[in-house]
Structure formats: structure tokens, C-alpha cells
């Protein structure tokens, strides 16, 4: 059981990079924070300066789990409001479960505030809907195995059997392996692919191609980290047009809020 119903520690999603993409609630909690522990290798320090200029700030890039927990626990013991600021959305590759387990063990209350993950910032940059009628109604967020293992049933070769829209995190440095695994199943060399580096940051970079040439283009651009790989036939839409429109706004489609026009 937690010691108090009052949430003193807030895990906050900072968004993908653009300081304006933090949520209103996240910005408010930062302004109210006395102590901020932020992921300095990924979150722009300017975001912290803007919203928490007077807070005690700790960059977690060089800290261990035990050290970040100690800072948060001390803040609570001192009656201070603490924010643990993560890039994007904390629930996607944010390693927050282990941090929450530490706080649970100490009886410290907390809450999680979602943020804009880079998958959606990248889609916005590409001006691309990730789900299109008759093309793909499924989006899979995944990664290639690196120092962090991936269950065999979730290998890219297995996932590729679905032919869905893929958003691949933390794998651009291994893009040759990504392409090789995807080509084992439903995707072909002609399947569209895009890489968005530092989505929403001022130095954002976009590389577009197909599985046949995306690896070479990424290497030529010198992109080796902080980039997402998006793969799927939805990426054809802006070039080739839509296969079908959604029924949502179709004039002949009736639903709870609108009666369709029968012709």
C-alpha cells in the first residue's frame, strides 16, 4: 500500500522534442515542481529552463536507477513536489516500470502523465496517417534486439508476416538488419519506408525511399541515432492517392450523430 493518496512524484512525458509539444498538464506540473529529474540525453534542457527555471534539476543521463530513486525519495521526504521527466511518452521504452516498482517498495505515491511519442511526431512530419482503409488498420511499435533482448516471437521477421504499418524505434544504427528481416515475409523491396531523425526538433531530418534503398540513403545522410523507421504501404498514399475513403465522413453513412443521405 502507498503511504499517501496524494501524488507527490509525477512521471511526465516531455514530448518528442519541440517544447510546445508537452501537454498542458505536463507543463503545469513542471512549473509547480521543486525537484526535476530529467532524461538529459534526450530531453532538451531548454524545456526545463522554460517551465522549471527555479527547480532543483538532476540530469539522469549519468545516474543509476538507485540514484534517481534516492533523489525522488528525498524530495518526498522533504515535502517537495517532484517530476521525473521522460522523452516522448513514458510508457514507450521509458523504463518507468522499474522506477515505479522502487517507489512502490518505499510507499511513495506517484502518477503518470502521458506525452506525445516520437512515432506521432514523425507521422506529423511526413503528413501521413498511419492507418488507412483497405491498406492497414494496424500499427505496430517495435524495435530490433540490441543490448536489450526481444522475445523471439516478436522478432521483426515474425512481425513482418502481418504486413501492417511498422514504427521501429531504437534500430536505425542496425538498419541493414531491419531491412533483411522485413524482407523475409510480407514486405518486398518496393515497400515504402521512411526514416525521421529527431522528429519535431529544429534539426529534424527526413529520408524516404523503399526497403530496397532506405539503408543506403540513411547511411549517406549520416543518421545513426535518435531516429524512427516507418515501413508500410500507407506511405504510398500521398504519392499514389487513396485506395478508399473512410466511412466516417461519407455522406451515405449513418451513425449516432448523423443520418446518411440515400441516393
Protein backbone atom coordinates (compact mmCIF):
# COMPACT_ATOMS: atom_id res chain seq x y z
CA UNK A 1 0.00 0.00 0.00
CA UNK A 2 1.16 3.53 -0.71
CA UNK A 3 1.70 5.81 2.22
CA UNK A 4 -0.48 8.63 0.90
CA UNK A 5 -3.25 9.20 -1.61
CA UNK A 6 -1.57 12.47 -2.58
CA UNK A 7 0.67 12.05 -5.62
CA UNK A 8 3.94 13.84 -4.94
CA UNK A 9 6.02 12.26 -7.73
CA UNK A 10 4.82 12.72 -11.30
CA UNK A 11 6.28 10.84 -14.27
CA UNK A 12 5.75 13.28 -17.15
CA UNK A 13 6.10 12.78 -20.88
CA UNK A 14 8.08 15.70 -22.30
CA UNK A 15 7.04 15.02 -25.88
CA UNK A 16 9.35 14.27 -28.83
CA UNK A 17 11.49 17.42 -28.76
CA UNK A 18 9.54 20.54 -29.66
CA UNK A 19 9.00 22.32 -26.33
CA UNK A 20 5.44 23.21 -27.34
CA UNK A 21 4.51 19.53 -27.66
CA UNK A 22 4.50 18.91 -23.93
CA UNK A 23 0.93 18.63 -22.63
CA UNK A 24 -0.70 21.49 -20.76
CA UNK A 25 -0.80 19.30 -17.65
CA UNK A 26 2.85 18.32 -18.03
CA UNK A 27 3.90 21.96 -18.36
CA UNK A 28 1.87 22.89 -15.28
CA UNK A 29 3.45 20.15 -13.19
CA UNK A 30 6.91 21.26 -14.30
CA UNK A 31 6.14 24.84 -13.27
CA UNK A 32 4.98 23.61 -9.88
CA UNK A 33 7.94 21.23 -9.35
CA UNK A 34 10.56 21.80 -6.69
CA UNK A 35 12.74 18.94 -7.95
CA UNK A 36 13.09 17.71 -11.55
CA UNK A 37 14.91 14.59 -12.69
CA UNK A 38 15.07 14.66 -16.48
CA UNK A 39 16.50 12.47 -19.24
CA UNK A 40 19.20 14.89 -20.34
CA UNK A 41 20.45 12.78 -23.24
CA UNK A 42 17.06 13.07 -24.96
CA UNK A 43 15.05 15.91 -23.41
CA UNK A 44 16.01 19.44 -24.40
CA UNK A 45 17.38 21.28 -21.34
CA UNK A 46 15.60 24.38 -22.64
CA UNK A 47 12.29 22.71 -21.83
CA UNK A 48 13.30 22.51 -18.17
CA UNK A 49 14.65 26.07 -18.19
CA UNK A 50 11.39 27.32 -19.66
CA UNK A 51 8.96 25.60 -17.34
CA UNK A 52 11.00 24.94 -14.20
CA UNK A 53 13.63 27.71 -14.00
CA UNK A 54 13.81 27.68 -10.21
CA UNK A 55 13.64 23.93 -9.60
CA UNK A 56 16.47 21.75 -8.34
CA UNK A 57 17.40 19.86 -11.54
CA UNK A 58 19.13 16.49 -11.94
CA UNK A 59 20.22 15.09 -15.32
CA UNK A 60 19.59 11.33 -15.21
CA UNK A 61 21.85 10.59 -18.19
CA UNK A 62 24.73 9.63 -15.89
CA UNK A 63 22.60 8.37 -12.97
CA UNK A 64 21.63 4.83 -11.97
CA UNK A 65 18.15 3.66 -11.03
CA UNK A 66 19.15 3.74 -7.37
CA UNK A 67 20.42 7.31 -7.67
CA UNK A 68 17.29 8.65 -9.38
CA UNK A 69 15.14 6.86 -6.80
CA UNK A 70 17.15 8.42 -3.98
CA UNK A 71 16.63 11.93 -5.39
CA UNK A 72 12.88 11.40 -5.75
CA UNK A 73 12.58 9.80 -2.32
CA UNK A 74 14.49 12.64 -0.69
CA UNK A 75 12.23 15.18 -2.38
CA UNK A 76 9.19 13.41 -0.96
CA UNK A 77 10.78 13.22 2.49
CA UNK A 78 11.37 16.98 2.32
CA UNK A 79 7.76 17.62 1.34
CA UNK A 80 8.73 18.77 -2.15
CA UNK A 81 6.95 18.25 -5.46
CA UNK A 82 8.99 16.10 -7.81
CA UNK A 83 8.78 15.48 -11.55
CA UNK A 84 10.53 12.65 -13.37
CA UNK A 85 10.64 13.97 -16.94
CA UNK A 86 10.92 11.46 -19.78
CA UNK A 87 11.22 11.97 -23.51
CA UNK A 88 8.17 11.29 -25.65
CA UNK A 89 5.62 9.23 -23.76
CA UNK A 90 6.92 7.47 -20.64
CA UNK A 91 5.10 4.23 -21.48
CA UNK A 92 7.10 3.62 -24.69
CA UNK A 93 10.66 2.43 -23.96
CA UNK A 94 10.70 4.73 -20.94
CA UNK A 95 11.92 2.20 -18.32
CA UNK A 96 9.38 3.64 -15.87
CA UNK A 97 8.02 0.32 -14.59
CA UNK A 98 11.19 -0.39 -12.65
CA UNK A 99 11.18 3.15 -11.27
CA UNK A 100 7.59 2.81 -10.13
CA UNK A 101 8.41 -0.53 -8.51
CA UNK A 102 11.13 1.22 -6.49
CA UNK A 103 8.66 3.87 -5.34
CA UNK A 104 6.08 1.19 -4.50
CA UNK A 105 8.65 -0.52 -2.28
CA UNK A 106 9.20 2.78 -0.47
CA UNK A 107 5.48 3.52 -0.13
CA UNK A 108 5.78 6.65 -2.24
CA UNK A 109 2.74 7.76 -4.25
CA UNK A 110 3.05 8.72 -7.91
CA UNK A 111 1.11 9.34 -11.11
CA UNK A 112 1.94 9.18 -14.81
CA UNK A 113 1.19 11.97 -17.29
CA UNK A 114 1.27 10.86 -20.94
CA UNK A 115 3.16 12.67 -23.67
CA UNK A 116 3.45 12.79 -27.45
CA UNK A 117 5.66 9.93 -28.56
CA UNK A 118 8.04 10.40 -31.48
CA UNK A 119 6.04 7.96 -33.63
CA UNK A 120 3.27 10.53 -33.89
CA UNK A 121 5.66 13.44 -34.30
CA UNK A 122 7.26 11.55 -37.20
CA UNK A 123 3.87 10.84 -38.78
CA UNK A 124 3.03 14.54 -38.46
CA UNK A 125 6.30 15.49 -40.15
CA UNK A 126 5.53 13.10 -43.01
CA UNK A 127 1.92 14.40 -43.14
CA UNK A 128 0.96 10.76 -43.03
CA UNK A 129 -1.93 8.86 -41.47
CA UNK A 130 -0.66 5.52 -40.19
CA UNK A 131 -3.98 3.70 -40.64
CA UNK A 132 -5.76 3.80 -43.99
CA UNK A 133 -8.87 1.90 -45.18
CA UNK A 134 -8.06 -1.17 -47.28
CA UNK A 135 -4.33 -0.66 -46.69
CA UNK A 136 -3.56 -1.10 -43.00
CA UNK A 137 -5.65 -0.83 -39.85
CA UNK A 138 -2.84 -1.91 -37.56
CA UNK A 139 0.20 -0.03 -36.29
CA UNK A 140 2.95 -1.98 -34.58
CA UNK A 141 5.53 -0.21 -32.40
CA UNK A 142 8.61 -2.37 -32.04
CA UNK A 143 12.39 -2.45 -32.06
CA UNK A 144 15.25 -4.66 -33.15
CA UNK A 145 17.07 -6.65 -30.49
CA UNK A 146 20.25 -4.95 -29.30
CA UNK A 147 21.67 -4.85 -25.81
CA UNK A 148 18.05 -5.17 -24.73
CA UNK A 149 16.79 -8.56 -25.99
CA UNK A 150 13.48 -9.01 -27.81
CA UNK A 151 11.36 -12.16 -27.38
CA UNK A 152 11.76 -14.48 -30.40
CA UNK A 153 8.03 -14.33 -31.11
CA UNK A 154 8.46 -10.55 -31.55
CA UNK A 155 11.36 -10.66 -33.99
CA UNK A 156 10.92 -8.39 -36.99
CA UNK A 157 10.75 -11.45 -39.24
CA UNK A 158 7.76 -12.74 -37.23
CA UNK A 159 6.04 -9.36 -37.04
CA UNK A 160 6.59 -8.83 -40.77
CA UNK A 161 4.15 -11.66 -41.52
CA UNK A 162 1.29 -9.25 -40.80
CA UNK A 163 2.25 -6.65 -43.36
CA UNK A 164 0.99 -3.90 -41.04
CA UNK A 165 2.34 -0.37 -40.62
CA UNK A 166 5.54 -0.65 -38.59
CA UNK A 167 7.12 2.04 -36.43
CA UNK A 168 10.55 0.84 -35.41
CA UNK A 169 12.36 2.54 -32.54
CA UNK A 170 15.99 2.31 -31.42
CA UNK A 171 17.15 0.44 -34.51
CA UNK A 172 18.36 2.89 -37.14
CA UNK A 173 22.01 2.04 -36.44
CA UNK A 174 21.16 -1.54 -37.48
CA UNK A 175 19.04 -0.66 -40.49
CA UNK A 176 20.63 -3.33 -42.70
CA UNK A 177 19.38 -5.98 -40.26
CA UNK A 178 15.98 -4.31 -40.12
CA UNK A 179 15.60 -4.50 -43.90
CA UNK A 180 16.89 -8.08 -44.09
CA UNK A 181 14.38 -9.31 -41.53
CA UNK A 182 11.44 -7.45 -43.03
CA UNK A 183 12.13 -8.85 -46.48
CA UNK A 184 11.74 -12.39 -45.16
CA UNK A 185 7.96 -12.08 -45.04
CA UNK A 186 5.11 -9.79 -46.25
CA UNK A 187 7.20 -6.81 -47.33
CA UNK A 188 9.02 -6.51 -50.66
CA UNK A 189 11.90 -4.35 -51.89
CA UNK A 190 9.25 -1.96 -53.25
CA UNK A 191 7.57 -1.46 -49.85
CA UNK A 192 7.84 2.23 -48.89
CA UNK A 193 9.97 3.20 -45.92
CA UNK A 194 10.84 6.46 -44.22
CA UNK A 195 13.29 7.48 -41.52
CA UNK A 196 12.69 10.57 -39.41
CA UNK A 197 15.58 11.72 -37.25
CA UNK A 198 14.98 13.98 -34.24
CA UNK A 199 11.30 14.38 -35.08
CA UNK A 200 9.98 17.87 -34.22
CA UNK A 201 13.44 19.25 -33.31
CA UNK A 202 14.83 22.24 -35.25
CA UNK A 203 17.38 19.95 -36.94
CA UNK A 204 14.83 17.29 -37.87
CA UNK A 205 15.79 15.22 -40.91
CA UNK A 206 13.67 13.01 -43.19
CA UNK A 207 14.83 10.26 -45.54
CA UNK A 208 12.27 8.49 -47.73
CA UNK A 209 12.60 5.51 -50.01
CA UNK A 210 11.77 1.82 -50.18
CA UNK A 211 13.16 -1.23 -48.47
CA UNK A 212 15.42 -1.60 -51.50
CA UNK A 213 17.27 1.67 -50.92
CA UNK A 214 16.42 3.09 -47.49
CA UNK A 215 19.52 1.66 -45.77
CA UNK A 216 21.88 3.24 -48.28
CA UNK A 217 20.06 6.57 -48.10
CA UNK A 218 20.20 6.61 -44.30
CA UNK A 219 23.92 5.90 -44.31
CA UNK A 220 24.51 8.59 -46.91
CA UNK A 221 22.63 11.05 -44.69
CA UNK A 222 24.80 10.06 -41.72
CA UNK A 223 21.84 9.18 -39.48
CA UNK A 224 22.89 6.80 -36.73
CA UNK A 225 20.68 7.51 -33.73
CA UNK A 226 17.57 9.32 -32.44
CA UNK A 227 15.58 8.25 -35.49
CA UNK A 228 12.45 6.24 -36.22
CA UNK A 229 11.92 3.86 -39.12
CA UNK A 230 8.39 3.73 -40.55
CA UNK A 231 7.52 0.97 -43.01
CA UNK A 232 4.30 0.14 -44.81
CA UNK A 233 2.09 0.67 -47.81
CA UNK A 234 0.32 3.61 -46.14
CA UNK A 235 3.35 5.64 -47.18
CA UNK A 236 2.25 5.33 -50.82
CA UNK A 237 -0.90 7.37 -50.24
CA UNK A 238 0.50 10.86 -50.75
CA UNK A 239 2.19 9.77 -53.97
CA UNK A 240 -0.37 7.39 -55.46
CA UNK A 241 -3.62 8.55 -53.86
CA UNK A 242 -6.07 6.80 -51.55
CA UNK A 243 -7.38 3.32 -52.30
CA UNK A 244 -10.54 4.06 -50.35
CA UNK A 245 -12.04 6.74 -48.14
CA UNK A 246 -13.12 6.25 -44.55
CA UNK A 247 -16.84 5.83 -43.92
CA UNK A 248 -16.60 8.31 -41.06
CA UNK A 249 -17.48 11.35 -43.19
CA UNK A 250 -19.16 9.55 -46.09
CA UNK A 251 -22.46 11.27 -46.91
CA UNK A 252 -24.25 7.96 -47.25
CA UNK A 253 -23.06 6.54 -43.93
CA UNK A 254 -25.36 6.83 -40.93
CA UNK A 255 -24.23 6.76 -37.31
CA UNK A 256 -25.30 8.03 -33.90
CA UNK A 257 -24.69 11.70 -34.74
CA UNK A 258 -25.61 11.86 -38.44
CA UNK A 259 -28.14 10.30 -40.79
CA UNK A 260 -26.70 9.41 -44.16
CA UNK A 261 -28.21 10.66 -47.39
CA UNK A 262 -29.63 7.83 -49.52
CA UNK A 263 -29.41 8.47 -53.26
